[in-house]
Amino acid sequence: MSDLLPYPPLDPTTYDLIIVGTGVPSSILAAGASSSGSSVLHLDPNPFYGSHFASLSLPDLTSFLNSNSLSPPPSNTHDFLSVDLVNRSLYSSVEISTFEPETLEQHSRTFNIDLCGPRAVFCADESINLMLKSGSNSYVEFKSVDASFVGDSSGELRNVPDSRGAIFKDKGLTLLEKNQLMKFFKLVQTHLASSSTEHDETAVKVMSEEDMESPFVEFLSKMRLPQKIKSIILYGIAMLDHDQDNTEETCEHVLKTKEGIDRLALYITSISRFSNAHGALMYPMYGQGELPQAFCRRAAVKGCVYVLRMPVTALLLDKASVRLASGQEIFSQKLVMDPCVNIGLESLSSLTDQQKETLRVLVPKETSSKEKIARGICIIRGSVKAEISNALVVFPPKSLFPEQLTAVRVLQLGSGLAVCPPDMHALYLSTVCGDDNQGKTAVLSAISTLIRPQVPEDLQTDSIAENDTAVTKPVVIWRALYVQELVKGEFGGEISSTSSPDGNLNYNEIVESAMKLYEQLMGNKELFKEETENTAEEDDGDGVEIED
Amino acid sequence: MHGRPRKAYKPEEEAASAAKAAKLRALQSQFMSNHHNKIYTKEAVDLSTKLLEINPEAYTAWNYRKLAVEDKLSRIESDPDLIKTILDEELRVVESALSQNFKSYGAWHHRKWVLSKGHSSVGNELQLLNKFQKLDTRNFHAWNYRRFVVELTKRSEQDELKYTDDMIGSDFSNYSAWHNRSVLLSSLLARKADGFLPNKKIPDEYKLVQNAIFTDEDDQSGWFYHLWLLDQTVNVETPLLTSSWPSHGSRISLYAGCSNGSFSKLTTFGSESGYFPLVLNFDQAVGGVSSSTVTIDTELKGNEDLVWEPVSKKNSHVSCVWVARLKYISSEPCFGKEYKVKVKIGNSPGIVSSRGCNFSASYEFVFTAHVHDTVEESSQEGIVSWTDGFDIWDAESKDLNALTTLDRSNAQMDSKWRQEAIAEEIDLFRELPDSKIGKLTLARLLMAKAMISDDAVKGVHYNEILELYKDLMALDSSHYQYYKDVHSVALLRKVTSSTEDLSGHLFRCRNMNNSVCLRLNNLSLSRIASVEKLLFVQMLDLSHNELHSTEGLGGMQLLSCLNLSHNRIRSFSALDSLRHLKQLRVLDVSHNHIGEHSVDTTRYLCSSPLFNSEWTQDEVGRQMPTLVTKYWDAYFVLRDLNLKQLDITGNVIAGDVFSSFVLRVVPKLVWLDGKKLEI
C-alpha cells in the first residue's frame, strides 16, 4: 500500500459531501449532489470504478473477491479524536476454479465480468428513469436480453410466455393454458388502465381491495391458473425469490397481490417501452460496471472531484474531516461510506457512547441481515440454449431438488455485449440463502443442470456416447462461487452508508434506497430535478437507445 | 395505421393546411393546362412530379405521366439504357409519393404500370415492400402489390407462405397475412404441390390457427381463417349429385290426369300433360347438363332428345337443380306397363361447377315407372283446405326410405381425415370458455360433422346446434336474423336427417283423398333448406313461419299445393322461384306483407318491366298496361303459374283491383280467397 504514496495534495480541501466507494448508489448520490450544485469529493480505494458493482477482468475479479481486507495502514498519529477505518470483505466461501488456463490467457483482456451478477434491467426500471433524468444515458448503450426461460432439473428450458406474441408461439403450453394466461394478462392490463384513470367509479372494480391484500399466489389460484403458469408468473415474470406455496413457513416473504401486480406492471410496461428493444429486459454493453461509471461521468461533468486508489484511513471527529491514505485531511460535514467500511476494532474500544452514536453506521454489527446471496459465475464455451446468446433462466423453488428453498436465477451473456470472447458466454447465477452451504448447493445444482461436467480425459468419450443431449450442453472453462453479505445502507446524520448489491435482478430497491438517502442528505430535494432536457443521442446501430 | 386516435387540428395547423391548399391549387391549374395542351417537356413533367410529391392522390397527374412516358419512349426507340433511366425516374417518383402516403391507390397503380412496361429491377420491389409492410403490417395496398410482384418475379408460393408465417408470428392479428395464406394454400393444395396434401396440411393449419384463437379469442383474424379452413374441410371442389327424383331403385306410379293433391302414396304422380319431371339435385350450382352429358335409357317413347332446364333465375345457365320432362303418355297405348328408366350422368364431360370443376365420377341410377291406364278420379274443382282434417301419417317407411337414398357425398371424398379433423376441433372448442364466436364456431363444426358423417347420432348434434343458435340469438341481437336463418337450416336438416324425423311431419289430408302432406308449419323458419331431401313432396304446408322468400322451393318440382300463409313475404318477387313449379295448382300466400312496402329493393335487380318488350306483346299486357305496370312483380310470377286456387287475403295488395288483375293473368283460376269464381 505504501507505493500509493505520495499523492499530489487535493485542492480544495473542503467539500459539501464526501462519498467513499463508487458503487451504483454512491454514484447516483454523487451525480445528484453535483448537479444540484454541491461540491462533492468521490473517492474509491480500488483502482476501478464501481466497487461491488464493477465489471472486471478475470484476474482482477479473482483478486477482488479474495482480498479479505484491503485495509489501509493504521494512522500514525493516534490522537484520540481520530478513528481508524478498516475494510472488510463482503464475500465468503470464495471458490475459484480454472479449467482451461491457456484459453483464458489467450483472451485475458476481453472479459468484463460483473461482481454483482446476474443482473439486468427492465426497460421501465427506475434506474433507467434516473439515467434519462440525469442525462447519464448517453454514456451507456443497452442491448435486449433475447429470451427468458423457466427450467427444472430435467434440463429442459421452457420459454416464458410473457407477451401475446410469445403466448401464440409457445410450444409448451396447451391451448387452454394459453387462453387462461392471456386472459390473466388482459385482466392485469385492464386493471392497470383503470388504475391510471383514478376517479372512474366503474374501473376500480376490476380487482377488489380484498384481492389486492391477499397473497399473490392465492389470487393466481383464484384466477384458476394451473400450477405451471403460476410458477412462470411468480418466478419467471414477477422474479420472486422465495417459495410462495408454503406460505405458512415463510410468511415474511409472501408477496401481496398488490405488489405482484406492480411487478407484472413493470414487466408489461417494459416490453413496450423502447421501440427497438425486443423484450422486457436489457443489459448494458461492456457489463454492469458501466452503470455506476455513467453516473460518475455525469457527476464529473457537474464538477464532482474523483480520486481512485484512495482509501480513507481515519475519521477526525473533532474537525469534521477525513484523513486520506495520502495523509491529507479533507473537510466535510457529510460523509457517505461504502458498505464494507467499518471502524477498526482498536479505535472502537476507545470511543465514548456519544461518539459511537455519531458513528453508528460504521460500527461493526452482528450480521445485520440473516440473508446472504450466493453467486456463481461460469465462463462457458457454447450456450445453454441453441441459437440464443443472451438469455435469462429461472429455476423456481423446488424445481432443481426438493429441498431448494429459493429460486435460482441464471443470466447468460454473450460476446455481443462485449463481456467475453466470441464462442463463449458468461453465465451468472444467484440465489438468496440462509447460509453459505445452502446457497452454493442450489447454485451448483443449477450449474450441473445447464453445463456439461468437466470429466477426466479418459472418461470423456463414454459420457458423450451414452448421452446425446450432453453433447449440446456447454463446457465450463472457468468458474467462481462466492457468497455475498447483504448490507443495507443507512442514514446516520453526518455519516451515512450505502447498500451492497442485493439479491434482485434489477436495481430498483438499490435505487430506491439511494433516492431516499439523497433526500435525507440534501433535505428533501428531488434527485436530478435541476437537469434539463438531455441533448443529442448517438445512434449506434442495433443497440437499444433509451430515450424519453 | 390502425388504432391511432385522430387529433383535432390546431389553428396554426389549419393555417398551414390552407396555405398548402392554395399552393396546390396553383400547381394543379398549371398542371392541367400542360395536360390539356399535351406538353411533355422536362419542365412540365417536373411540375407533375412536384404535384404528386405533395399530393399522391392526384390521379390525373399519374395518368399524365403515363402519357409522358409513352411519348418519351416512342421517341427514343430502343435504347435500353435510356428506357431504364425513364422508368427508374417513374419508380423514384412513386416511391417518394408513397412515403408521403403509402395508401395512395394512384401511386401503387402507377408502379404496377411501370413494372408492366418490362422494367428489369423487380428484385428491388420486394425490399421496398418489406419496408412498407414493416411500417404497417396490414396495409392491403402493399399486400396486393406484393402478390403482383410475386407473380411477376415468379417467386415460389412456398416462399410466400413462409413470409406469411413470419408476419403471423410477429403479430397474429393480421387479416392480410391470414388471407394471403389462404390464397397461397388454396393454390398449393389445388395443384398438389410437393408436401401439400389436404389430409396433412389442413390439420397442421388448424393447429396454427388454434394457437391464435386460444391465445386471444377476442381477435377476429384467426376466426376468419378458421372459417376458411372449415370450408376446406367440408366442401369438395368437384360437384356431386346429391339426390334425384325419382330416386335410385324407386318405383313410381304415373297416372294420366290432374294431380290436385289427390294421391295417397308418396310415389304416385299424375299430370294432365302426360309428362313427369326428372329432377337432378347437385351439391353446388353446375352448368352443362344436357342430353349429351345425361343420357336416358328407357322404352318410354318420345324421350329421345330431352331438354334439360336449370331451376334458376332468368338467363342463368347454372343451377343446383336441373329438370327434364319425360313423356309417359304417347299416341301408342302404353298403360298398365312397367318401364325401366336408366339415367347416366357425366358419361361425357361437360357438367362443370360455377367454380370450374368438372363433374368427374360418372354416375348411374335406375327407377321403374308404372304407367296406369285408369284415369284418377279428378276432384280438381274442390277447394283445398289447410285448416283441419290432418291425420298422422301411418309410416310406410319402406316408401320413405326409397325416397331419401342417394346420400353419396361421403362416399366420394376421403372423409376420414376430415371427420377426424372436425371431431378434434369440436372437442377443443367445447373446452373454450363461453364466447359468442366460440359458440358459433362450435355450431358450425357440429353442423359440418353432421354433414360429413353418417353415424346414427346426427339428431343429438342437431339438438345441440339448435340450442347454440338459440343462445346466440339471445346473446347477440344485432346478428339475430343470421342466427335465425342458420337455425332454420339446422332445423330442416334435422327434420330431413332420418325417415323417423321426417315421418313425424307427414300427415294425411282427410279432406283430400288422404293425400300426403308435409307440414313444416309453426317452426319459426326464416329460410328454406334441405330441399334435396324433399323432392318427392307434392303438398307442403309452410304456414306460420317467418319466411321472407321461397328461395330453394324451385327444386320441388312435384309440388302442387303450397301453403305460405302467415309468413313475412313482402312482394311477389320473393315468390319468383315458384315460377319453376309447373305442377303448382294451389297457392296460399294469405296474411303476409305483400304490398306493404312500396319500394321493393329487388326491383332494382330486375330489369325494369317498362323496358321489357315481352309484356307489351302479350295479350294481358296489351289489354291493361296500367295494371301490369302497377303489379308487375305479381304479373311476372303469376302468369307463369297454372294456378287453380289462390289465397291472398290479409295482404295490403289484396282488393278488388288486384283481384280483377289476377283473374286476367290467371284465367284458369277457380278459387280466389276461398270463393269460387263465376266463369
Short mmCIF file of C-alpha atoms in Angstrom, two decimals, chain A residues 163-165 167-170 173 175-176 178-180 182-183 186, chain B residues 168-169 171-173 210-212 214-219 428 431:
data_model
loop_
_atom_site.label_atom_id
_atom_site.label_comp_id
_atom_site.label_asym_id
_atom_site.label_seq_id
_atom_site.Cartn_x
_atom_site.Cartn_y
_atom_site.Cartn_z
CA SER A 163 -46.48 -11.35 -24.32
CA ARG A 164 -49.35 -12.01 -26.69
CA GLY A 165 -46.94 -12.97 -29.46
CA ILE A 167 -48.01 -16.99 -25.93
CA PHE A 168 -49.11 -17.54 -29.55
CA LYS A 169 -45.76 -19.06 -30.49
CA ASP A 170 -45.22 -21.02 -27.30
CA LEU A 173 -48.50 -24.57 -23.13
CA LEU A 175 -54.31 -24.26 -25.86
CA LEU A 176 -56.38 -23.87 -22.76
CA LYS A 178 -52.65 -20.14 -23.42
CA ASN A 179 -56.21 -18.94 -23.11
CA GLN A 180 -56.02 -18.70 -19.32
CA MET A 182 -53.75 -14.36 -21.92
CA LYS A 183 -56.99 -13.76 -20.04
CA LYS A 186 -55.68 -8.87 -20.10
CA ILE B 168 -48.28 -14.04 -38.41
CA GLY B 169 -45.53 -14.98 -35.99
CA ASP B 171 -48.30 -10.37 -34.85
CA PHE B 172 -51.12 -12.77 -35.46
CA SER B 173 -53.86 -10.19 -35.67
CA GLN B 210 -55.92 -22.74 -32.75
CA ASN B 211 -52.95 -21.05 -31.15
CA ALA B 212 -54.14 -17.67 -32.35
CA PHE B 214 -56.93 -19.64 -27.89
CA THR B 215 -54.32 -17.01 -27.16
CA ASP B 216 -56.73 -14.21 -27.89
CA GLU B 217 -60.25 -15.22 -28.68
CA ASP B 218 -61.26 -11.56 -28.97
CA ASP B 219 -59.10 -11.15 -32.04
CA LEU B 428 -61.30 -28.40 -28.46
CA GLU B 431 -63.33 -26.50 -23.84
#
